[in-house]
């Protein structure tokens, strides 16, 4: 790799020092502060760190962190990989990730949907992975149709190779201006944000996985890769059983995307699959924590589409704790709770906590789901009998719960 200019070297070194100090003093994991320091000293640091690397940018509303982890695991078959493993998905986090692995020839960067155009322009990444778009943090991100439009404009005229989920009409529209697109039929369980054509506004007709606009030519592309239950069919028609340790349909979709990205880097499925199967948890997601005879599996969900996937993974025979906050990283607006169908929880012992527990309690009451209300997660956890349980929490509530167990799960 080309050596960085002296100013960039200094900025990168001081950023790494700041990140180390943050970790040592317990103020954070250093994945943001290091990048912020580096960018203050050298505003063009991200561009310089990205130069000469083979990069993939991963963006979506749900599953970014998990898919980033899966792709990273696969690409380690080719060499050292720089990645923002803890989900710091804005430019400061990208600078920290690339600075921490100065000599890594490969980079896998999770990118916030809103920041994708900026990061693509800055890094010149050769591959972009786009999975889904649905309502999330509406107070910050605005309408998802506008995000898809920004993706279209950012990809137009670029030589970037896009790996995109053709089952999501908004993702398809956002990706379709790219010079090269590999379409993956990764599934789309949540459809409530894509009943209208993003091209002309007409109604979308759906038949099975297929979809097409009734009023213009916009339609689902023919996929190159197909998720088929527990397996993936590659572009040559070969069927590969995924057998991932991560649970649920959403993670099988994430795995299909990761395999397609791997092939874009010249990595054969036969070499990538064993690497995907090594991943057991992602930044605490799907981890089981134990205390006082209780074993809690932690599931992250931050919007209606994410709750739908969490319910798919959750065990209906177990009691469940639900925790919702509305801090900055979550989005202040909790009206999205009314888009989640909580009736699936009827018959289970449901325990509610979090800063916005009353909002969630009202939603459950309207859905006729009995529940118990608690002032804190610890109180809810301790009220349950020994045994297994599931926990579904949105972003900051999830991080608080991880901290309660005093370990980096």
Coordinates of C-alpha atoms in Angstrom, one line a residue:
X1 CA 0.0 0.0 0.0
X2 CA 1.1 3.6 -0.7
X3 CA 2.5 5.3 2.4
X4 CA 0.4 8.0 3.9
X5 CA 1.5 11.6 3.8
X6 CA 3.1 12.8 7.0
X7 CA 0.1 14.8 8.2
X8 CA -2.2 11.8 7.6
X9 CA 0.3 9.5 9.5
X10 CA 0.2 11.9 12.4
X11 CA -3.6 12.2 12.4
X12 CA -4.0 8.5 12.2
X13 CA -1.5 7.9 15.1
X14 CA -3.1 10.4 17.4
X15 CA -6.5 9.0 16.6
X16 CA -5.4 5.5 17.6
X17 CA -4.0 7.0 20.8
X18 CA -7.3 8.6 21.6
X19 CA -9.1 5.4 20.9
X20 CA -6.8 3.5 23.2
X21 CA -7.2 6.0 26.0
X22 CA -11.0 5.8 25.6
X23 CA -10.9 2.0 26.0
X24 CA -8.4 2.1 28.9
X25 CA -10.4 4.6 30.9
X26 CA -13.7 2.8 30.2
X27 CA -15.2 5.8 28.4
X28 CA -16.0 3.7 25.3
X29 CA -14.7 1.3 22.8
X30 CA -12.7 4.0 20.9
X31 CA -14.4 3.3 17.6
X32 CA -15.7 6.9 17.2
X33 CA -13.4 9.2 19.2
X34 CA -10.3 8.0 17.4
X35 CA -11.8 8.8 14.0
X36 CA -13.1 12.2 15.2
X37 CA -9.6 13.2 16.4
X38 CA -8.0 12.0 13.2
X39 CA -10.5 13.9 11.0
X40 CA -10.0 17.1 13.0
X41 CA -6.3 17.0 12.2
X42 CA -6.7 15.8 8.6
X43 CA -10.2 16.3 7.1
X44 CA -9.2 14.1 4.1
X45 CA -8.0 11.2 6.2
X46 CA -10.8 8.8 5.2
X47 CA -9.9 9.2 1.5
X48 CA -6.2 8.7 2.2
X49 CA -6.8 5.6 4.4
X50 CA -9.1 4.0 1.8
X51 CA -6.6 4.5 -1.1
X52 CA -5.3 1.2 -2.6
X53 CA -7.6 -1.0 -0.5
X54 CA -10.3 -3.3 -1.8
X55 CA -13.4 -2.0 0.0
X56 CA -17.0 -3.1 0.3
X57 CA -19.6 -0.8 1.8
X58 CA -22.6 -2.5 3.5
X59 CA -25.8 -0.5 3.9
X60 CA -29.4 -1.3 4.9
X61 CA -32.0 -0.4 7.5
X62 CA -31.7 -3.8 9.2
X63 CA -28.8 -6.4 9.3
X64 CA -25.9 -4.1 8.5
X65 CA -23.8 -5.1 11.4
X66 CA -24.4 -8.8 11.0
X67 CA -23.8 -8.8 7.3
X68 CA -20.6 -6.8 7.8
X69 CA -19.4 -9.4 10.3
X70 CA -20.3 -12.3 7.9
X71 CA -18.5 -10.7 4.9
X72 CA -15.5 -9.9 7.1
X73 CA -15.3 -13.5 8.2
X74 CA -15.5 -14.7 4.6
X75 CA -12.8 -12.3 3.3
X76 CA -10.3 -13.3 6.0
X77 CA -9.8 -16.3 3.7
X78 CA -8.1 -13.8 1.4
X79 CA -6.1 -11.8 3.9
X80 CA -6.3 -9.2 6.7
X81 CA -9.5 -7.2 6.8
X82 CA -10.2 -3.8 8.3
X83 CA -13.8 -3.4 9.6
X84 CA -15.9 -1.4 12.0
X85 CA -17.0 -4.4 13.9
X86 CA -19.0 -2.5 16.6
X87 CA -21.3 -0.7 14.3
X88 CA -19.7 2.8 14.3
X89 CA -21.1 3.4 10.8
X90 CA -20.3 7.0 10.0
X91 CA -17.1 8.5 8.7
X92 CA -15.4 8.8 12.1
X93 CA -16.0 5.1 12.7
X94 CA -14.6 4.3 9.2
X95 CA -11.5 6.3 9.9
X96 CA -11.0 4.4 13.2
X97 CA -11.5 1.0 11.5
X98 CA -9.0 1.7 8.7
X99 CA -6.5 3.3 11.0
X100 CA -6.5 0.3 13.3
X101 CA -5.5 -2.0 10.4
X102 CA -3.2 0.2 8.4
X103 CA -1.8 -2.6 6.3
X104 CA -5.0 -4.6 5.7
X105 CA -5.5 -4.9 1.9
X106 CA -9.3 -5.4 2.4
X107 CA -11.9 -3.4 4.2
X108 CA -15.6 -4.1 5.0
X109 CA -17.3 -1.0 6.3
X110 CA -20.9 -0.8 7.6
X111 CA -22.4 2.5 6.5
X112 CA -25.4 4.3 7.7
X113 CA -28.0 4.6 4.9
X114 CA -27.9 8.4 5.0
X115 CA -24.1 8.5 4.7
X116 CA -23.7 6.0 1.9
X117 CA -23.4 8.6 -0.9
X118 CA -20.7 10.6 1.0
X119 CA -18.7 7.6 2.0
X120 CA -18.8 6.1 -1.5
X121 CA -17.6 9.4 -3.0
X122 CA -14.8 9.6 -0.4
X123 CA -13.5 6.1 -0.5
X124 CA -14.2 5.1 -4.1
X125 CA -15.2 1.6 -2.8
X126 CA -15.3 -1.0 -5.5
X127 CA -18.2 -3.0 -4.1
X128 CA -21.4 -1.9 -2.3
X129 CA -23.8 -4.3 -0.6
X130 CA -27.5 -3.1 -0.3
X131 CA -30.0 -5.2 1.5
X132 CA -33.2 -3.5 2.6
X133 CA -34.9 -0.2 3.2
X134 CA -37.7 0.4 5.7
X135 CA -38.8 3.2 8.1
X136 CA -36.3 3.8 10.8
X137 CA -35.5 6.9 12.9
X138 CA -37.9 9.1 10.9
X139 CA -36.9 12.2 12.9
X140 CA -33.4 11.9 11.5
X141 CA -33.3 9.9 8.3
X142 CA -36.5 11.3 6.6
X143 CA -38.5 9.3 4.1
X144 CA -36.9 6.1 2.9
X145 CA -37.9 6.9 -0.7
X146 CA -35.6 9.9 -0.5
X147 CA -32.8 7.6 0.8
X148 CA -33.3 5.3 -2.2
X149 CA -33.1 8.4 -4.5
X150 CA -29.8 9.4 -2.9
X151 CA -28.5 5.9 -3.5
X152 CA -29.5 6.1 -7.2
X153 CA -27.7 9.4 -7.7
X154 CA -24.6 8.3 -5.8
X155 CA -24.2 5.1 -7.8
X156 CA -25.0 6.7 -11.2
X157 CA -21.8 6.9 -13.3
X158 CA -19.7 5.1 -10.8
X159 CA -17.8 1.9 -11.8
X160 CA -18.9 0.3 -8.5
X161 CA -20.1 -3.3 -8.4
X162 CA -23.4 -3.4 -6.4
X163 CA -24.7 -6.5 -4.7
X164 CA -28.4 -5.8 -4.1
X165 CA -31.5 -7.5 -2.8
X166 CA -33.9 -7.6 -5.7
X167 CA -36.8 -8.7 -3.5
X168 CA -37.0 -5.2 -2.0
X169 CA -38.4 -2.7 -4.6
X170 CA -36.8 0.3 -3.0
X171 CA -33.4 -1.3 -2.9
X172 CA -33.8 -2.4 -6.5
X173 CA -34.7 1.2 -7.5
X174 CA -31.8 2.6 -5.6
X175 CA -29.3 0.2 -7.1
X176 CA -30.5 0.1 -10.7
X177 CA -28.3 3.1 -11.9
X178 CA -25.1 1.2 -11.0
X179 CA -22.8 0.1 -13.8
X180 CA -22.8 -3.5 -12.6
X181 CA -25.4 -5.1 -10.3
X182 CA -25.5 -8.7 -9.0
X183 CA -29.1 -9.3 -7.9
X184 CA -29.7 -11.5 -4.9
X185 CA -33.2 -12.9 -4.0
X186 CA -32.7 -12.5 -0.3
X187 CA -36.4 -12.3 0.7
X188 CA -38.5 -9.4 2.1
X189 CA -40.7 -10.3 5.0
X190 CA -41.6 -6.7 5.8
X191 CA -43.5 -5.1 2.8
X192 CA -45.4 -2.3 4.4
X193 CA -43.0 0.4 3.0
X194 CA -43.0 -0.8 -0.6
X195 CA -46.5 -1.1 -2.0
X196 CA -46.0 1.8 -4.4
X197 CA -43.7 2.0 -7.3
X198 CA -40.7 4.3 -6.5
X199 CA -40.3 5.1 -10.2
X200 CA -43.8 6.4 -11.0
X201 CA -45.9 6.1 -7.8
X202 CA -48.2 3.4 -9.3
X203 CA -49.3 0.3 -7.3
X204 CA -46.9 -2.7 -7.2
X205 CA -48.5 -6.0 -7.9
X206 CA -47.0 -9.0 -6.0
X207 CA -47.2 -12.7 -6.8
X208 CA -45.0 -14.8 -4.6
X209 CA -41.6 -13.3 -4.6
X210 CA -42.2 -11.5 -7.9
X211 CA -43.3 -7.9 -8.1
X212 CA -44.0 -5.4 -10.9
X213 CA -45.5 -2.0 -11.3
X214 CA -49.0 -1.9 -12.8
X215 CA -48.4 1.4 -14.5
X216 CA -44.8 1.5 -15.8
X217 CA -42.0 -1.0 -16.7
X218 CA -40.3 -1.1 -13.2
X219 CA -40.2 -4.8 -12.1
X220 CA -38.2 -7.3 -10.1
X221 CA -35.0 -8.2 -11.9
X222 CA -34.0 -11.8 -12.5
X223 CA -31.8 -12.8 -9.6
X224 CA -28.3 -14.2 -9.9
X225 CA -28.3 -15.7 -6.4
X226 CA -31.4 -17.2 -4.7
X227 CA -32.1 -17.9 -1.1
X228 CA -34.0 -21.2 -1.0
X229 CA -35.1 -21.9 2.5
X230 CA -31.9 -23.1 4.3
X231 CA -29.7 -22.9 1.2
X232 CA -28.4 -20.6 -1.4
X233 CA -28.4 -21.3 -5.2
X234 CA -25.5 -19.6 -6.9
X235 CA -25.4 -18.2 -10.4
X236 CA -24.3 -21.5 -11.9
X237 CA -27.3 -23.3 -10.3
X238 CA -25.4 -25.0 -7.5
X239 CA -27.2 -25.3 -4.2
X240 CA -25.2 -24.7 -1.0
X241 CA -26.7 -25.4 2.4
X242 CA -25.9 -22.5 4.7
X243 CA -26.0 -24.2 8.1
X244 CA -25.2 -20.9 9.9
X245 CA -25.0 -20.7 13.7
X246 CA -26.9 -17.4 13.6
X247 CA -30.7 -18.1 13.8
X248 CA -33.6 -17.1 11.6
X249 CA -34.5 -16.3 8.0
X250 CA -33.0 -12.8 8.1
X251 CA -29.6 -14.2 8.9
X252 CA -29.8 -16.7 6.1
X253 CA -30.6 -13.7 3.8
X254 CA -27.5 -11.9 5.3
X255 CA -25.5 -15.0 4.5
X256 CA -26.7 -15.1 0.9
X257 CA -25.6 -11.5 0.5
X258 CA -22.2 -12.2 2.1
X259 CA -21.6 -15.1 -0.3
X260 CA -22.4 -12.9 -3.3
X261 CA -20.0 -10.2 -2.0
X262 CA -17.3 -12.9 -1.5
X263 CA -17.6 -14.0 -5.1
X264 CA -17.3 -10.4 -6.2
X265 CA -13.8 -10.5 -4.6
X266 CA -13.0 -13.8 -6.3
X267 CA -13.8 -15.9 -3.2
X268 CA -15.5 -19.2 -4.1
X269 CA -18.5 -20.3 -2.0
X270 CA -16.7 -23.5 -1.0
X271 CA -14.1 -21.4 0.8
X272 CA -16.5 -18.7 2.1
X273 CA -19.1 -20.9 3.7
X274 CA -16.9 -22.4 6.5
X275 CA -16.0 -18.9 7.5
X276 CA -19.6 -17.8 7.7
X277 CA -20.4 -20.8 9.9
X278 CA -17.8 -19.6 12.5
X279 CA -19.9 -16.6 13.4
X280 CA -21.9 -17.2 16.5
X281 CA -22.8 -13.7 17.7
X282 CA -22.5 -10.1 16.5
X283 CA -21.8 -7.3 18.9
X284 CA -23.9 -9.1 21.5
X285 CA -26.8 -10.0 19.2
X286 CA -28.0 -13.6 19.8
X287 CA -25.7 -14.0 22.8
X288 CA -27.0 -15.8 25.8
X289 CA -26.1 -14.3 29.2
X290 CA -26.6 -16.1 32.5
X291 CA -27.2 -14.9 36.1
X292 CA -28.9 -16.4 39.1
X293 CA -30.1 -19.5 37.2
X294 CA -31.6 -17.5 34.4
X295 CA -30.3 -17.7 30.8
X296 CA -31.4 -14.7 28.6
X297 CA -30.9 -14.6 24.9
X298 CA -30.4 -11.0 23.7
X299 CA -32.1 -9.9 20.4
X300 CA -31.8 -6.4 19.0
X301 CA -34.7 -4.8 17.2
X302 CA -35.1 -1.1 16.4
X303 CA -37.9 -0.7 14.0
X304 CA -41.1 -2.6 12.7
X305 CA -39.2 -4.7 10.2
X306 CA -36.6 -5.6 12.8
X307 CA -39.3 -6.7 15.4
X308 CA -40.8 -8.9 12.8
X309 CA -37.5 -10.7 12.3
X310 CA -36.9 -10.9 16.1
X311 CA -40.3 -12.6 16.6
X312 CA -39.2 -15.1 14.0
X313 CA -36.1 -16.0 16.0
X314 CA -37.8 -15.8 19.4
X315 CA -39.0 -19.0 21.1
X316 CA -42.8 -18.8 21.7
X317 CA -42.6 -21.2 24.6
X318 CA -40.4 -18.8 26.7
X319 CA -41.1 -15.7 28.7
X320 CA -39.9 -12.5 27.1
X321 CA -38.7 -9.1 28.2
X322 CA -39.3 -6.1 25.9
X323 CA -37.3 -2.9 26.5
X324 CA -37.6 0.3 24.5
X325 CA -35.8 3.6 24.8
X326 CA -36.0 6.8 22.6
X327 CA -32.6 8.3 22.9
X328 CA -30.7 9.9 20.1
X329 CA -29.3 6.7 18.5
X330 CA -32.8 5.1 18.7
X331 CA -34.7 8.1 17.3
X332 CA -36.9 10.2 19.5
X333 CA -40.2 9.2 17.8
X334 CA -41.8 6.0 19.1
X335 CA -44.9 6.1 16.9
X336 CA -43.4 3.2 14.9
X337 CA -44.5 0.9 17.8
X338 CA -48.0 1.1 16.3
X339 CA -46.8 -0.5 13.1
X340 CA -45.6 -3.7 14.9
X341 CA -48.1 -6.5 15.2
X342 CA -47.6 -7.6 18.8
X343 CA -50.5 -10.1 18.8
X344 CA -48.0 -12.9 18.1
X345 CA -47.0 -12.5 21.8
X346 CA -50.4 -13.5 23.1
X347 CA -50.1 -16.5 25.5
X348 CA -46.5 -15.7 26.5
X349 CA -45.4 -14.2 29.8
X350 CA -44.5 -10.6 28.6
X351 CA -42.5 -8.3 30.8
X352 CA -42.0 -4.6 29.8
X353 CA -39.3 -2.2 30.7
X354 CA -37.2 0.6 29.3
X355 CA -37.4 4.4 29.3
X356 CA -40.5 4.3 27.0
X357 CA -42.2 1.4 28.7
X358 CA -45.5 3.2 29.0
X359 CA -45.6 3.8 25.2
X360 CA -45.0 0.1 24.7
X361 CA -47.4 -0.8 27.4
X362 CA -50.2 1.2 25.7
X363 CA -49.4 -0.5 22.4
X364 CA -49.6 -4.0 24.0
X365 CA -52.8 -3.1 25.8
X366 CA -54.5 -2.1 22.5
X367 CA -53.2 -5.4 21.0
X368 CA -54.8 -7.3 23.9
X369 CA -51.4 -8.7 25.0
X370 CA -51.2 -9.1 28.8
X371 CA -48.0 -7.9 30.4
X372 CA -46.2 -7.0 33.5
X373 CA -44.6 -3.5 33.8
X374 CA -41.2 -2.9 35.5
X375 CA -39.1 0.2 36.3
X376 CA -35.9 -1.4 35.2
X377 CA -34.5 -4.4 33.3
X378 CA -32.9 -5.7 36.5
X379 CA -36.3 -5.7 38.2
X380 CA -37.9 -7.5 35.3
X381 CA -35.1 -10.1 35.1
X382 CA -35.2 -10.8 38.8
X383 CA -38.9 -11.3 38.8
X384 CA -38.7 -14.2 36.4
X385 CA -38.2 -17.8 37.6
X386 CA -35.0 -19.6 36.8
X387 CA -34.7 -20.9 33.3
X388 CA -34.4 -19.6 29.7
X389 CA -36.0 -16.4 28.4
X390 CA -35.7 -14.1 25.4
X391 CA -35.0 -10.4 25.5
X392 CA -35.9 -8.0 22.7
X393 CA -34.6 -4.4 23.0
X394 CA -33.9 -1.5 20.8
X395 CA -30.5 0.1 20.4
X396 CA -29.6 2.0 23.6
X397 CA -31.8 -0.3 25.7
X398 CA -29.8 -3.3 24.3
X399 CA -26.5 -1.6 25.1
X400 CA -27.7 -0.9 28.7
X401 CA -28.7 -4.5 29.1
X402 CA -25.3 -5.7 27.9
X403 CA -23.6 -3.3 30.4
X404 CA -25.8 -4.8 33.2
X405 CA -24.0 -8.1 32.8
X406 CA -20.6 -6.4 33.1
X407 CA -19.1 -8.2 30.1
X408 CA -18.4 -7.5 26.5
X409 CA -20.9 -9.9 25.1

